[in-house]
Amino acid sequence: MLYFETKRLLLRPFVIEDALVVQSLATNIDLAKTTLHIPYPYPDGLAQQWITIINEKMKKGSSYTFAIVLKGSLEVVGCVMLNIALNHNRGELAYWIGKPYWDNGYATEASKCIIKFAFKDLHLNRIWACVMKKNKPSIGVMRKVGLRHEGTFPQHVLKWGVYEDVAYYGIVKEQYEAKNSKNETTKT
């Protein structure tokens, strides 16, 4: 099993025992309205199904989904995932953080770790992510981790009866390596 450690976080696969925490965190209208795939209200049993599915995908190498866990308390605070398109050698970055843990930089810290894993260990060529344009905090995360705005699709998704603009962000391996080699030079 894959595990990662950052300054403040542990990234580990979800286990069935996390289902109640996932449901508790996901049952928040403010979280659901800013994501494309989290329903509201969050139905009983969905977290268990989701954990089973994501762990099967991880075994196949088609997706890597990790619980974002605080090192000190071992609390699950959210999720970070990388969905792989092997035929195109790219991955889609996605994440969510439970509302009680917003504004602590956890999504940024976890995403940086997963992007490094994608380029260094999986040898992917491209990472991309999409976000409803109204989700300014998530756009901030994407920019902080080095993704660049690549375009906006007006009224691209229908969320709760409202057409939402969706912005796409991405980075290719060359850009990532150039940025990180510059950062390494700056640190010395």
PDB file of C-alpha atoms in Angstrom:
ATOM      1  CA  MET A   1       0.000   0.000   0.000  1.00  0.00           C
ATOM      2  CA  LEU A   2       1.116   3.517  -0.781  1.00  0.00           C
ATOM      3  CA  TYR A   3       1.560   6.025   2.025  1.00  0.00           C
ATOM      4  CA  PHE A   4       2.966   9.525   1.907  1.00  0.00           C
ATOM      5  CA  GLU A   5       4.056  11.908   4.607  1.00  0.00           C
ATOM      6  CA  THR A   6       4.285  15.678   4.357  1.00  0.00           C
ATOM      7  CA  LYS A   7       5.160  18.253   6.996  1.00  0.00           C
ATOM      8  CA  ARG A   8       1.722  18.078   8.661  1.00  0.00           C
ATOM      9  CA  LEU A   9      -0.114  15.286   6.885  1.00  0.00           C
ATOM     10  CA  LEU A  10      -0.261  11.589   6.218  1.00  0.00           C
ATOM     11  CA  LEU A  11      -1.772  10.453   2.933  1.00  0.00           C
ATOM     12  CA  ARG A  12      -3.024   6.881   3.107  1.00  0.00           C
ATOM     13  CA  PRO A  13      -5.577   4.706   1.365  1.00  0.00           C
ATOM     14  CA  PHE A  14      -9.093   4.897   2.762  1.00  0.00           C
ATOM     15  CA  VAL A  15     -10.354   1.952   4.799  1.00  0.00           C
ATOM     16  CA  ILE A  16     -13.975   0.964   5.397  1.00  0.00           C
ATOM     17  CA  GLU A  17     -13.658   2.243   8.968  1.00  0.00           C
ATOM     18  CA  ASP A  18     -13.315   5.763   7.493  1.00  0.00           C
ATOM     19  CA  ALA A  19     -16.832   5.628   6.005  1.00  0.00           C
ATOM     20  CA  LEU A  20     -18.600   7.398   8.868  1.00  0.00           C
ATOM     21  CA  VAL A  21     -16.036  10.202   8.888  1.00  0.00           C
ATOM     22  CA  VAL A  22     -16.299  10.577   5.096  1.00  0.00           C
ATOM     23  CA  GLN A  23     -20.085  10.765   5.332  1.00  0.00           C
ATOM     24  CA  SER A  24     -19.890  13.272   8.193  1.00  0.00           C
ATOM     25  CA  LEU A  25     -17.464  15.547   6.312  1.00  0.00           C
ATOM     26  CA  ALA A  26     -19.263  15.208   2.972  1.00  0.00           C
ATOM     27  CA  THR A  27     -22.687  15.957   4.464  1.00  0.00           C
ATOM     28  CA  ASN A  28     -22.136  19.681   4.197  1.00  0.00           C
ATOM     29  CA  ILE A  29     -23.986  21.874   1.732  1.00  0.00           C
ATOM     30  CA  ASP A  30     -21.077  24.319   1.424  1.00  0.00           C
ATOM     31  CA  LEU A  31     -18.737  21.501   0.392  1.00  0.00           C
ATOM     32  CA  ALA A  32     -21.257  19.854  -1.938  1.00  0.00           C
ATOM     33  CA  LYS A  33     -22.110  23.061  -3.790  1.00  0.00           C
ATOM     34  CA  THR A  34     -18.454  23.631  -4.742  1.00  0.00           C
ATOM     35  CA  THR A  35     -17.747  20.126  -6.051  1.00  0.00           C
ATOM     36  CA  LEU A  36     -18.889  18.335  -9.173  1.00  0.00           C
ATOM     37  CA  HIS A  37     -19.496  14.891  -7.652  1.00  0.00           C
ATOM     38  CA  ILE A  38     -20.421  15.126  -3.972  1.00  0.00           C
ATOM     39  CA  PRO A  39     -24.207  14.845  -3.538  1.00  0.00           C
ATOM     40  CA  TYR A  40     -26.258  16.638  -0.929  1.00  0.00           C
ATOM     41  CA  PRO A  41     -27.589  15.265   1.238  1.00  0.00           C
ATOM     42  CA  TYR A  42     -24.925  12.573   1.302  1.00  0.00           C
ATOM     43  CA  PRO A  43     -26.780   9.218   1.367  1.00  0.00           C
ATOM     44  CA  ASP A  44     -26.211   6.494   3.956  1.00  0.00           C
ATOM     45  CA  GLY A  45     -24.012   3.694   2.596  1.00  0.00           C
ATOM     46  CA  LEU A  46     -22.474   5.764  -0.202  1.00  0.00           C
ATOM     47  CA  ALA A  47     -19.144   6.232   1.603  1.00  0.00           C
ATOM     48  CA  GLN A  48     -18.704   2.455   2.022  1.00  0.00           C
ATOM     49  CA  GLN A  49     -19.454   1.901  -1.694  1.00  0.00           C
ATOM     50  CA  TRP A  50     -17.101   4.697  -2.682  1.00  0.00           C
ATOM     51  CA  ILE A  51     -14.238   3.365  -0.529  1.00  0.00           C
ATOM     52  CA  THR A  52     -14.636  -0.111  -2.038  1.00  0.00           C
ATOM     53  CA  ILE A  53     -14.601   1.287  -5.588  1.00  0.00           C
ATOM     54  CA  ILE A  54     -11.599   3.589  -5.107  1.00  0.00           C
ATOM     55  CA  ASN A  55      -9.539   0.843  -3.495  1.00  0.00           C
ATOM     56  CA  GLU A  56     -10.265  -1.486  -6.447  1.00  0.00           C
ATOM     57  CA  LYS A  57      -9.175   1.263  -8.834  1.00  0.00           C
ATOM     58  CA  MET A  58      -5.984   1.760  -6.828  1.00  0.00           C
ATOM     59  CA  LYS A  59      -5.165  -1.950  -7.115  1.00  0.00           C
ATOM     60  CA  LYS A  60      -5.539  -1.643 -10.902  1.00  0.00           C
ATOM     61  CA  GLY A  61      -3.443   1.543 -11.030  1.00  0.00           C
ATOM     62  CA  SER A  62      -6.215   3.515 -12.733  1.00  0.00           C
ATOM     63  CA  SER A  63      -6.762   5.886  -9.812  1.00  0.00           C
ATOM     64  CA  TYR A  64      -4.979   6.762  -6.587  1.00  0.00           C
ATOM     65  CA  THR A  65      -7.207   8.121  -3.825  1.00  0.00           C
ATOM     66  CA  PHE A  66      -5.862   8.993  -0.396  1.00  0.00           C
ATOM     67  CA  ALA A  67      -7.326  10.071   2.897  1.00  0.00           C
ATOM     68  CA  ILE A  68      -5.748  13.315   4.069  1.00  0.00           C
ATOM     69  CA  VAL A  69      -4.928  12.695   7.735  1.00  0.00           C
ATOM     70  CA  LEU A  70      -3.518  15.116  10.310  1.00  0.00           C
ATOM     71  CA  LYS A  71      -0.264  13.736  11.729  1.00  0.00           C
ATOM     72  CA  GLY A  72      -0.871  14.694  15.336  1.00  0.00           C
ATOM     73  CA  SER A  73      -4.483  13.649  15.842  1.00  0.00           C
ATOM     74  CA  LEU A  74      -4.817  11.128  12.982  1.00  0.00           C
ATOM     75  CA  GLU A  75      -8.104  12.819  12.022  1.00  0.00           C
ATOM     76  CA  VAL A  76      -9.272  12.347   8.422  1.00  0.00           C
ATOM     77  CA  VAL A  77      -9.837  15.868   7.077  1.00  0.00           C
ATOM     78  CA  GLY A  78     -10.393  15.223   3.388  1.00  0.00           C
ATOM     79  CA  CYS A  79      -9.344  13.452   0.236  1.00  0.00           C
ATOM     80  CA  VAL A  80      -6.874  13.851  -2.620  1.00  0.00           C
ATOM     81  CA  MET A  81      -6.989  11.755  -5.762  1.00  0.00           C
ATOM     82  CA  LEU A  82      -5.298  11.244  -9.077  1.00  0.00           C
ATOM     83  CA  ASN A  83      -7.355   9.620 -11.847  1.00  0.00           C
ATOM     84  CA  ILE A  84      -5.057   8.158 -14.496  1.00  0.00           C
ATOM     85  CA  ALA A  85      -5.566   8.077 -18.262  1.00  0.00           C
ATOM     86  CA  LEU A  86      -2.798   5.602 -19.126  1.00  0.00           C
ATOM     87  CA  ASN A  87      -3.328   5.846 -22.880  1.00  0.00           C
ATOM     88  CA  HIS A  88      -2.526   9.566 -22.662  1.00  0.00           C
ATOM     89  CA  ASN A  89       0.002   9.372 -19.795  1.00  0.00           C
ATOM     90  CA  ARG A  90      -1.840  12.000 -17.785  1.00  0.00           C
ATOM     91  CA  GLY A  91      -3.654  12.320 -14.493  1.00  0.00           C
ATOM     92  CA  GLU A  92      -6.570  14.347 -13.202  1.00  0.00           C
ATOM     93  CA  LEU A  93      -6.005  15.882  -9.778  1.00  0.00           C
ATOM     94  CA  ALA A  94      -9.019  16.243  -7.499  1.00  0.00           C
ATOM     95  CA  TYR A  95      -9.414  16.966  -3.796  1.00  0.00           C
ATOM     96  CA  TRP A  96     -11.842  18.034  -1.126  1.00  0.00           C
ATOM     97  CA  ILE A  97     -11.440  19.118   2.468  1.00  0.00           C
ATOM     98  CA  GLY A  98     -14.155  18.925   5.138  1.00  0.00           C
ATOM     99  CA  LYS A  99     -15.437  22.402   6.030  1.00  0.00           C
ATOM    100  CA  PRO A 100     -14.173  22.361   9.649  1.00  0.00           C
ATOM    101  CA  TYR A 101     -10.643  22.105   8.183  1.00  0.00           C
ATOM    102  CA  TRP A 102     -10.861  24.761   5.459  1.00  0.00           C
ATOM    103  CA  ASP A 103      -8.261  27.538   5.219  1.00  0.00           C
ATOM    104  CA  ASN A 104      -5.378  25.548   6.688  1.00  0.00           C
ATOM    105  CA  GLY A 105      -3.515  24.775   3.452  1.00  0.00           C
ATOM    106  CA  TYR A 106      -4.206  21.032   3.654  1.00  0.00           C
ATOM    107  CA  ALA A 107      -5.407  20.730   0.032  1.00  0.00           C
ATOM    108  CA  THR A 108      -2.304  22.549  -1.194  1.00  0.00           C
ATOM    109  CA  GLU A 109       0.076  20.422   0.885  1.00  0.00           C
ATOM    110  CA  ALA A 110      -1.568  17.145  -0.147  1.00  0.00           C
ATOM    111  CA  SER A 111      -1.809  18.147  -3.818  1.00  0.00           C
ATOM    112  CA  LYS A 112       1.883  19.077  -4.015  1.00  0.00           C
ATOM    113  CA  CYS A 113       2.736  15.611  -2.686  1.00  0.00           C
ATOM    114  CA  ILE A 114       0.475  13.835  -5.172  1.00  0.00           C
ATOM    115  CA  ILE A 115       1.768  15.870  -8.113  1.00  0.00           C
ATOM    116  CA  LYS A 116       5.331  14.920  -7.176  1.00  0.00           C
ATOM    117  CA  PHE A 117       4.237  11.257  -6.989  1.00  0.00           C
ATOM    118  CA  ALA A 118       2.583  11.568 -10.410  1.00  0.00           C
ATOM    119  CA  PHE A 119       5.646  12.961 -12.156  1.00  0.00           C
ATOM    120  CA  LYS A 120       8.461  11.224 -10.249  1.00  0.00           C
ATOM    121  CA  ASP A 121       7.006   7.764  -9.534  1.00  0.00           C
ATOM    122  CA  LEU A 122       4.264   7.263 -12.112  1.00  0.00           C
ATOM    123  CA  HIS A 123       6.224   9.127 -14.819  1.00  0.00           C
ATOM    124  CA  LEU A 124       3.129  10.894 -16.086  1.00  0.00           C
ATOM    125  CA  ASN A 125       3.550  13.685 -18.599  1.00  0.00           C
ATOM    126  CA  ARG A 126       0.627  15.886 -17.621  1.00  0.00           C
ATOM    127  CA  ILE A 127      -1.549  16.710 -14.606  1.00  0.00           C
ATOM    128  CA  TRP A 128      -4.798  18.595 -14.997  1.00  0.00           C
ATOM    129  CA  ALA A 129      -7.698  19.641 -12.806  1.00  0.00           C
ATOM    130  CA  CYS A 130     -11.053  21.313 -13.263  1.00  0.00           C
ATOM    131  CA  VAL A 131     -13.024  23.552 -10.956  1.00  0.00           C
ATOM    132  CA  MET A 132     -16.289  25.450 -10.982  1.00  0.00           C
ATOM    133  CA  LYS A 133     -15.205  29.023 -11.581  1.00  0.00           C
ATOM    134  CA  LYS A 134     -17.082  30.205  -8.479  1.00  0.00           C
ATOM    135  CA  ASN A 135     -14.809  28.067  -6.261  1.00  0.00           C
ATOM    136  CA  LYS A 136     -12.095  30.683  -5.680  1.00  0.00           C
ATOM    137  CA  PRO A 137     -10.319  28.783  -2.849  1.00  0.00           C
ATOM    138  CA  SER A 138      -9.843  25.726  -5.070  1.00  0.00           C
ATOM    139  CA  ILE A 139      -8.541  27.909  -7.895  1.00  0.00           C
ATOM    140  CA  GLY A 140      -6.042  29.275  -5.366  1.00  0.00           C
ATOM    141  CA  VAL A 141      -4.890  25.747  -4.530  1.00  0.00           C
ATOM    142  CA  MET A 142      -4.373  24.948  -8.209  1.00  0.00           C
ATOM    143  CA  ARG A 143      -2.266  28.037  -8.716  1.00  0.00           C
ATOM    144  CA  LYS A 144      -0.207  27.413  -5.561  1.00  0.00           C
ATOM    145  CA  VAL A 145       0.682  23.891  -6.697  1.00  0.00           C
ATOM    146  CA  GLY A 146       1.858  25.156 -10.083  1.00  0.00           C
ATOM    147  CA  LEU A 147      -1.097  24.429 -12.343  1.00  0.00           C
ATOM    148  CA  ARG A 148      -1.777  27.070 -14.968  1.00  0.00           C
ATOM    149  CA  HIS A 149      -5.142  28.239 -16.235  1.00  0.00           C
ATOM    150  CA  GLU A 150      -5.725  26.636 -19.627  1.00  0.00           C
ATOM    151  CA  GLY A 151      -9.263  27.728 -20.372  1.00  0.00           C
ATOM    152  CA  THR A 152     -12.799  28.154 -19.143  1.00  0.00           C
ATOM    153  CA  PHE A 153     -15.851  26.386 -20.517  1.00  0.00           C
ATOM    154  CA  PRO A 154     -18.909  28.618 -20.013  1.00  0.00           C
ATOM    155  CA  GLN A 155     -21.978  26.913 -18.535  1.00  0.00           C
ATOM    156  CA  HIS A 156     -20.228  23.541 -18.850  1.00  0.00           C
ATOM    157  CA  VAL A 157     -21.973  21.652 -16.015  1.00  0.00           C
ATOM    158  CA  LEU A 158     -25.453  21.685 -14.555  1.00  0.00           C
ATOM    159  CA  LYS A 159     -25.278  21.724 -10.759  1.00  0.00           C
ATOM    160  CA  TRP A 160     -28.548  21.859  -8.860  1.00  0.00           C
ATOM    161  CA  GLY A 161     -30.393  23.441 -11.752  1.00  0.00           C
ATOM    162  CA  VAL A 162     -27.765  26.120 -12.453  1.00  0.00           C
ATOM    163  CA  TYR A 163     -25.286  26.057 -15.337  1.00  0.00           C
ATOM    164  CA  GLU A 164     -21.794  26.601 -13.967  1.00  0.00           C
ATOM    165  CA  ASP A 165     -18.631  27.748 -15.736  1.00  0.00           C
ATOM    166  CA  VAL A 166     -15.764  25.283 -15.361  1.00  0.00           C
ATOM    167  CA  ALA A 167     -12.101  26.334 -15.465  1.00  0.00           C
ATOM    168  CA  TYR A 168      -9.343  23.925 -16.452  1.00  0.00           C
ATOM    169  CA  TYR A 169      -5.825  24.052 -15.055  1.00  0.00           C
ATOM    170  CA  GLY A 170      -2.798  21.947 -15.918  1.00  0.00           C
ATOM    171  CA  ILE A 171       0.928  21.423 -15.901  1.00  0.00           C
ATOM    172  CA  VAL A 172       3.220  19.237 -17.982  1.00  0.00           C
ATOM    173  CA  LYS A 173       6.268  17.446 -16.669  1.00  0.00           C
ATOM    174  CA  GLU A 174       8.732  19.884 -18.311  1.00  0.00           C
ATOM    175  CA  GLN A 175       7.071  22.835 -16.588  1.00  0.00           C
ATOM    176  CA  TYR A 176       7.025  21.007 -13.253  1.00  0.00           C
ATOM    177  CA  GLU A 177      10.715  20.072 -13.512  1.00  0.00           C
ATOM    178  CA  ALA A 178      11.732  23.574 -14.582  1.00  0.00           C
ATOM    179  CA  LYS A 179       9.783  25.138 -11.716  1.00  0.00           C
ATOM    180  CA  ASN A 180      11.194  22.719  -9.144  1.00  0.00           C
ATOM    181  CA  SER A 181      14.776  22.948 -10.367  1.00  0.00           C
ATOM    182  CA  LYS A 182      14.465  26.745 -10.070  1.00  0.00           C
ATOM    183  CA  ASN A 183      13.103  26.361  -6.529  1.00  0.00           C
ATOM    184  CA  GLU A 184      15.984  24.044  -5.614  1.00  0.00           C
ATOM    185  CA  THR A 185      18.502  26.571  -6.959  1.00  0.00           C
ATOM    186  CA  THR A 186      16.813  29.366  -4.994  1.00  0.00           C
ATOM    187  CA  LYS A 187      16.956  27.360  -1.745  1.00  0.00           C
ATOM    188  CA  THR A 188      20.719  26.769  -1.889  1.00  0.00           C
TER     189      THR A 188
END
